[in-house]
Coordinates of N, CA and C in Angstrom, one line a residue:
Q37 N 18.0 -11.4 6.7 CA 17.7 -10.2 7.5 C 16.5 -10.3 8.2
A38 N 16.4 -10.0 9.4 CA 15.2 -10.0 10.3 C 14.2 -8.8 10.0
Y39 N 13.0 -9.2 9.9 CA 11.9 -8.1 9.7 C 11.9 -7.3 10.8
Q40 N 11.8 -5.8 10.6 CA 11.6 -4.9 11.5 C 10.3 -4.2 11.3
P41 N 9.3 -4.3 12.2 CA 7.7 -3.9 11.9 C 7.7 -2.4 11.4
H42 N 8.7 -1.5 11.9 CA 8.5 -0.1 11.4 C 9.6 0.4 10.6
F43 N 10.2 -0.6 10.0 CA 11.4 -0.3 9.1 C 10.9 0.4 7.9
A44 N 11.6 1.4 7.5 CA 11.4 2.1 6.2 C 12.7 2.7 5.7
A45 N 13.0 2.4 4.4 CA 14.2 3.0 3.9 C 14.1 4.4 3.8
P46 N 15.3 5.3 4.0 CA 15.0 6.7 3.9 C 14.3 7.2 2.8
G47 N 13.5 8.1 3.1 CA 12.7 8.8 2.3 C 11.3 8.0 2.0
L48 N 11.2 6.9 2.5 CA 9.9 6.1 2.3 C 9.2 6.2 3.7
P49 N 7.8 6.0 3.7 CA 7.1 6.0 4.9 C 7.2 4.8 5.7
A50 N 7.1 4.8 6.9 CA 7.0 3.8 7.9 C 5.5 3.3 8.0
V51 N 5.2 1.9 7.7 CA 3.9 1.6 7.6 C 3.9 0.4 8.6
P52 N 3.3 0.5 9.7 CA 3.3 -0.6 10.7 C 2.8 -2.0 10.2
G53 N 3.6 -3.0 10.4 CA 3.2 -4.4 9.9 C 3.8 -4.7 8.5
Y54 N 4.4 -3.6 7.9 CA 5.0 -3.8 6.5 C 6.4 -3.4 6.3
A55 N 7.1 -4.0 5.5 CA 8.5 -3.3 5.1 C 8.3 -2.8 3.8
V56 N 8.3 -1.4 3.8 CA 8.2 -0.7 2.5 C 9.3 -0.6 1.8
L57 N 9.4 -1.0 0.5 CA 10.5 -1.2 -0.4 C 10.9 -0.2 -1.3
R58 N 9.8 0.4 -1.9 CA 10.2 1.3 -2.9 C 8.9 1.9 -3.4
E59 N 8.8 3.2 -4.0 CA 7.6 3.8 -4.5 C 7.3 3.3 -5.9
V60 N 6.0 3.0 -6.1 CA 5.7 2.4 -7.4 C 5.0 3.5 -8.3
G61 N 4.2 4.4 -7.7 CA 3.6 5.4 -8.5 C 3.1 6.4 -7.5
R62 N 2.6 7.5 -8.1 CA 2.1 8.7 -7.4 C 1.0 9.3 -8.1
G63 N 0.0 9.8 -7.4 CA -1.1 10.6 -8.0 C -1.6 11.6 -7.3
G64 N -2.7 12.1 -7.5 CA -3.2 13.3 -6.8 C -3.8 12.9 -5.4
M65 N -4.0 11.7 -5.2 CA -4.7 11.4 -3.8 C -3.6 10.8 -2.9
G66 N -2.5 10.2 -3.5 CA -1.6 9.5 -2.6 C -0.5 8.7 -3.5
A67 N 0.5 8.1 -2.8 CA 1.5 7.4 -3.4 C 1.3 5.9 -3.0
V68 N 1.7 5.0 -4.1 CA 1.6 3.6 -3.9 C 3.1 3.1 -3.8
Y69 N 3.2 2.2 -2.8 CA 4.5 1.5 -2.6 C 4.4 0.0 -2.6
A70 N 5.6 -0.5 -3.1 CA 5.8 -1.9 -3.0 C 6.2 -2.2 -1.5
A71 N 5.7 -3.3 -1.0 CA 6.0 -3.5 0.4 C 5.9 -5.1 0.6
H72 N 6.4 -5.5 1.7 CA 6.4 -6.9 2.1 C 5.6 -7.2 3.3
D73 N 4.6 -8.0 3.3 CA 3.9 -8.5 4.4 C 4.5 -9.7 5.1
P74 N 5.4 -9.6 6.2 CA 6.0 -10.9 6.7 C 4.9 -11.8 7.4
T75 N 3.8 -11.3 7.8 CA 2.9 -12.1 8.5 C 2.4 -13.3 7.5
F76 N 2.1 -12.8 6.3 CA 1.4 -13.8 5.3 C 2.5 -13.9 4.2
R77 N 3.7 -13.6 4.4 CA 4.9 -13.8 3.6 C 4.5 -13.5 2.1
R78 N 4.1 -12.4 1.7 CA 3.7 -12.2 0.5 C 4.0 -10.6 0.1
D79 N 4.2 -10.3 -1.1 CA 4.6 -9.0 -1.5 C 3.2 -8.2 -1.7
V80 N 3.0 -7.0 -1.4 CA 1.8 -6.2 -1.4 C 2.1 -4.8 -2.0
A81 N 1.1 -4.1 -2.4 CA 1.0 -2.7 -2.6 C 0.5 -2.0 -1.5
V82 N 1.0 -0.9 -1.0 CA 0.4 -0.1 0.0 C 0.2 1.3 -0.5
K83 N -1.1 1.8 -0.3 CA -1.2 3.2 -0.7 C -1.2 4.1 0.5
V84 N -0.5 5.2 0.4 CA -0.4 6.1 1.5 C -1.1 7.4 0.9
M85 N -2.1 8.0 1.6 CA -2.6 9.2 1.2 C -1.8 10.4 1.5
H86 N -1.8 11.4 0.5 CA -1.2 12.7 0.9 C -1.9 13.3 2.0
P87 N -1.1 14.2 2.7 CA -1.7 14.8 3.9 C -2.9 15.7 3.4
G88 N -4.1 15.8 4.1 CA -5.1 16.5 3.9 C -6.1 15.9 2.9
Q89 N -5.8 14.7 2.5 CA -6.9 14.0 1.6 C -8.0 13.5 2.4
D90 N -9.2 13.3 1.8 CA -10.4 12.9 2.5 C -10.3 11.3 2.5
A91 N -10.4 10.7 3.7 CA -10.3 9.2 3.9 C -11.5 8.5 3.3
G92 N -12.7 9.3 3.3 CA -13.9 8.7 2.7 C -13.8 8.5 1.3
R93 N -13.2 9.4 0.7 CA -12.9 9.3 -0.8 C -12.0 8.1 -1.1
F94 N -11.0 7.8 -0.3 CA -10.1 6.5 -0.5 C -11.0 5.3 -0.3
V95 N -11.9 5.3 0.8 CA -12.8 4.0 0.9 C -13.6 3.9 -0.3
V96 N -14.2 5.0 -1.0 CA -15.0 4.8 -2.1 C -14.1 4.3 -3.2
E97 N -12.9 4.7 -3.4 CA -12.0 4.3 -4.5 C -11.6 2.8 -4.2
A98 N -11.5 2.3 -3.0 CA -11.1 1.0 -2.7 C -12.3 0.1 -2.9
R99 N -13.5 0.5 -2.7 CA -14.7 -0.2 -3.0 C -14.9 -0.4 -4.6
V100 N -14.8 0.7 -5.2 CA -14.9 0.4 -6.8 C -13.9 -0.4 -7.3
T101 N -12.5 -0.3 -6.9 CA -11.6 -1.2 -7.4 C -11.7 -2.6 -7.0
A102 N -12.3 -2.8 -5.9 CA -12.4 -4.3 -5.5 C -13.5 -4.9 -6.3
R103 N -14.4 -4.3 -7.0 CA -15.3 -4.8 -7.9 C -14.9 -5.0 -9.3
L104 N -13.7 -4.5 -9.6 CA -13.3 -4.6 -11.0 C -12.6 -6.1 -11.3
P105 N -13.4 -6.8 -12.2 CA -12.8 -8.1 -12.4 C -12.0 -8.2 -13.6
H106 N -10.6 -7.6 -13.5 CA -9.8 -7.4 -14.6 C -8.4 -8.1 -14.2
P107 N -7.8 -8.8 -15.1 CA -6.4 -9.4 -14.8 C -5.3 -8.3 -14.5
G108 N -5.6 -7.1 -14.9 CA -4.6 -6.0 -14.7 C -4.8 -5.2 -13.4
V109 N -6.0 -5.6 -12.6 CA -6.3 -4.9 -11.4 C -6.1 -5.8 -10.3
P110 N -5.1 -5.5 -9.4 CA -4.9 -6.5 -8.3 C -6.1 -6.5 -7.3
P111 N -6.2 -7.6 -6.6 CA -7.3 -7.7 -5.7 C -7.0 -6.8 -4.5
V112 N -8.3 -6.2 -4.0 CA -8.3 -5.4 -2.7 C -8.5 -6.2 -1.6

């Protein structure tokens, strides 16, 4: 099946450049989705913020997560 850059299954967000496959989890700040990046041919996790959330807070969370050297935390 050919990749469609803005493809999203019903009920899932369209994220340009990724094929969103399913929801993995949801929290107070946003939802995490399993997706596929066809450019690098790899599976990824994509976090989509809930409407009204502060983008700056998201960046802080990403920076903190990127510093965690733990096998249970995926690289950012």
